[in-house]
Amino acid sequence: MSLAIENSFKIGQWTVDPQRHLLFDDNSHTQSDIAPSLMALLCYLANNHGKVISRDELITHVWQGNVVSDESVSRSIAFLRKSLGDSAKSPRYIKTISKQGYQFLLEPKSVEAQKPIETPQAPSTKTKANSMALAGLFTIIILSMVAVYFIWPTPPSTDTAPKFGQMHKLPLSSQQNINRQPRFSPDGRFVISTEIKDRQNSLILRDLTSGSKRVLFSAQNDRFVNPTFSPTSEDIAFAILRRSDEIYSCDLMIYTFKTNDSRKLTDCGWMYYTNLSFSSDGKTLVATQLNRQKAVAGLIEINVDSGQIKKLVFPPKKGNGYLFSRLSPSNQKVAFVLYNRNNKTGHIGIYHYDTGQVTTLAPQFNRVQQVVWGATDQAIYFSDKANTGAGIWHLNLSTQKTTFVYNELVKDFDVDPATGRFVANINMKDINIHVAELQADGTIVQKTLINSIADEQFPALSHDATRLAYVANHGGFSNVWVKNLKTNKETQLTHFKTGRAARPKWARDGKKMAFIRTNQPHNRLHVIDAHKPDKEFTTIEHVTDVDWHDSSSQLLLGYSGSGSENERGNAINGEIEDAGVYLYDLASQSHNKLLNEWVYAITTVKKNHYLAQKSLLSGLNQVYIENGKARWQSLPGPKGLRNWNFRDGHLSIFGFDDKYHNTLSVNTLSNLQNQPTLEGLIKQPFDGAYVLDSKNRRFYYDRNDSKRMDLFLIEPLN
């Protein structure tokens, strides 16, 4: 049979849904999601079942001609076999034909896809549209909501945090597009969100019960942002950013399902990094307003009938903002992200209607992105993007206890407190490792070095520059791999089933490797034999950074302290006794404390001379240990320091220049006081982790080559 990639089909025990990137196991009645490129590989093989498909043909049709090594193709086939429960030795689905390629053994059988409910014609965004297509939709919504209420009663609301590790992620969108700002309907059945695809901007309504979706509004020049349901689900509020002849405007709109009318409430050129929140009676909206003259952003109320705006509270300091506001269930408080533009921090802020005062919560979290109320005013969910705690957290306002809920960085999210479900948009990364070589004439030649189904991060070069270690993340598994740069052979060193590996570091003799595994609630250091990875020398918890000292038997450790996860913030601030920087000897398993304060990153220059970064937002320092005391000396560098690397006597700093381009400056330590002169500024678009090979004038870096943001439903496991 000939398969279009959007058609569902059956192979063996599996029912394959290419549109949603899902595999349904008909035996165990479970489902799993796989990467889009892995699904494309499966569909191409199944569509050509019985034929022997060469690697070159796969690269042409699946990877679309991108530079991909044979090892990357082999790894992708291995990942696909693992997803199908297949074996290379006794294949049931994919057979390797020596020196020729691969053969898919089973003929796929078509299955009848679920018949979608007819999508009504997308209405015009003009006020009082004449079309009545959505009137029927409203009737369906109301009847469905009534049926759902009586057939499946809503569980009692709870503000208890879901148990970490007991969440399951299901894709809601799987196209090559950008999905943002999801919001639940009050009953949790529907999700409304924005979508950008092929320059077409849309407002999308999804029915979580039937799996259908409807385009409510769509346009090329207009953008639809910040949608939210009214308390009765009869209306939605959203904003339209309009562009016409280089003139930009913003209209705040109210759309009513029953009458299919959309009316302009007010101009919203003041809107700034906001969410819209209805009051429980549906009469007002809470939002964030920018005061450009004072350079602050504060909270306002908007009357839904008249569009009249009432100011609530604004920050007293220039450069601060009360962003992404959410009105509490009791309507007595507003939660928001208290953003400080000067130091780029974000904290949880609360505005109290009764006193007019603003308070801050959980000060240990300073990279907060979004806040969402639970079922009552006693709980808040928030997303944090700090390296050691990226994901969704739960804060109990009565006890001030914070609980880690979901371990993945999300952009926008919403909570249905009745069911404990989240809907979130996640940046669908396609992180690959690239190499760039600086030529004698100053030009750069770059190529993709490692590109497979997995996301590859944290490149680490051995001291003889012959092997590159990196972390591959795929299907929930995160492990350390090594690529031999002479033979191009790739070897998997670790086989963890939980946690995320990060920051691999080679010992100077190339025989050992140290890396950190983010095993919530604690980070854990692992030191393994690079040739016999099953041989492990030590594991230590609460380690936040690691580097080898001046030998292959001593490690430099950033240690956050042995406190509980609830003391995480105190540990980071150095308030737990044993937090600090240690010199750890592998042979004797002994340690010596070098610094009494915790640091974000540290490396050795030579004995008693170190480079350290105190926090993610701070600059770089030289640290000298003299008579048991530390002397700090700040180093010049670019604004917006993002990463740095010291190797072979050369310090490279990755940051932003004045024009906001990514730059990499390379210097010797003795030359840091002057402008970069060794190799100048290398302007190169990459994201973060890298390693410099100054002898061969190369640097290896990881980069996210995808611009997708997909929606996911994150549910508690039964």
Short mmCIF file of N, CA and C in Angstrom, two decimals, residues 362-365 559-580 596-598:
data_model
loop_
_atom_site.label_atom_id
_atom_site.label_comp_id
_atom_site.label_asym_id
_atom_site.label_seq_id
_atom_site.Cartn_x
_atom_site.Cartn_y
_atom_site.Cartn_z
N ALA A 362 8.96 32.87 47.88
CA ALA A 362 10.02 31.95 47.43
C ALA A 362 11.18 32.70 46.81
N PRO A 363 11.87 33.56 47.56
CA PRO A 363 12.92 34.40 46.97
C PRO A 363 14.09 33.61 46.39
N GLN A 364 14.22 32.32 46.78
CA GLN A 364 15.32 31.52 46.24
C GLN A 364 15.17 31.26 44.74
N PHE A 365 13.95 31.43 44.22
CA PHE A 365 13.72 31.25 42.78
C PHE A 365 13.76 32.61 42.10
N TYR A 559 29.77 22.71 45.39
CA TYR A 559 28.90 21.88 46.25
C TYR A 559 27.84 22.76 46.88
N SER A 560 26.56 22.40 46.68
CA SER A 560 25.47 23.26 47.14
C SER A 560 25.03 22.96 48.56
N GLY A 561 25.62 21.96 49.20
CA GLY A 561 25.23 21.63 50.57
C GLY A 561 24.34 20.42 50.62
N SER A 562 24.26 19.80 51.78
CA SER A 562 23.51 18.55 51.94
C SER A 562 22.12 18.78 52.48
N GLY A 563 21.58 20.00 52.35
CA GLY A 563 20.23 20.26 52.83
C GLY A 563 19.20 19.59 51.94
N SER A 564 17.94 19.59 52.39
CA SER A 564 16.85 18.98 51.62
C SER A 564 16.49 19.88 50.46
N GLU A 565 15.63 19.38 49.58
CA GLU A 565 15.23 20.16 48.42
C GLU A 565 14.52 21.45 48.84
N ASN A 566 13.83 21.42 50.00
CA ASN A 566 13.17 22.64 50.47
C ASN A 566 14.17 23.72 50.84
N GLU A 567 15.45 23.30 51.07
CA GLU A 567 16.49 24.25 51.42
C GLU A 567 17.35 24.61 50.22
N ARG A 568 16.85 24.25 49.03
CA ARG A 568 17.63 24.45 47.81
C ARG A 568 18.11 25.89 47.67
N GLY A 569 17.21 26.84 47.88
CA GLY A 569 17.59 28.23 47.73
C GLY A 569 18.65 28.65 48.72
N ASN A 570 18.52 28.22 49.98
CA ASN A 570 19.52 28.54 50.97
C ASN A 570 20.87 27.95 50.60
N ALA A 571 20.83 26.72 50.06
CA ALA A 571 22.08 26.08 49.66
C ALA A 571 22.78 26.89 48.59
N ILE A 572 22.00 27.36 47.62
CA ILE A 572 22.59 28.12 46.53
C ILE A 572 23.16 29.44 47.04
N ASN A 573 22.52 30.03 48.02
CA ASN A 573 23.00 31.29 48.56
C ASN A 573 24.13 31.11 49.57
N GLY A 574 24.57 29.88 49.76
CA GLY A 574 25.70 29.63 50.62
C GLY A 574 25.40 29.70 52.10
N GLU A 575 24.15 29.55 52.51
CA GLU A 575 23.80 29.69 53.91
C GLU A 575 23.83 28.36 54.67
N ILE A 576 24.02 27.25 53.94
CA ILE A 576 24.22 25.96 54.61
C ILE A 576 25.72 25.80 54.84
N GLU A 577 26.09 25.31 56.00
CA GLU A 577 27.49 25.30 56.42
C GLU A 577 28.44 24.72 55.39
N ASP A 578 28.06 23.56 54.83
CA ASP A 578 29.02 22.85 54.00
C ASP A 578 28.97 23.25 52.54
N ALA A 579 28.16 24.24 52.16
CA ALA A 579 28.16 24.70 50.77
C ALA A 579 29.47 25.42 50.47
N GLY A 580 29.97 25.23 49.26
CA GLY A 580 31.21 25.89 48.89
C GLY A 580 31.90 25.17 47.75
N ASN A 596 34.39 29.18 50.84
CA ASN A 596 33.25 29.02 51.75
C ASN A 596 31.93 29.41 51.10
N GLU A 597 31.96 29.87 49.88
CA GLU A 597 30.72 30.27 49.21
C GLU A 597 30.49 29.43 47.97
N TRP A 598 29.20 29.21 47.68
CA TRP A 598 28.82 28.44 46.49
C TRP A 598 29.07 29.29 45.24
#
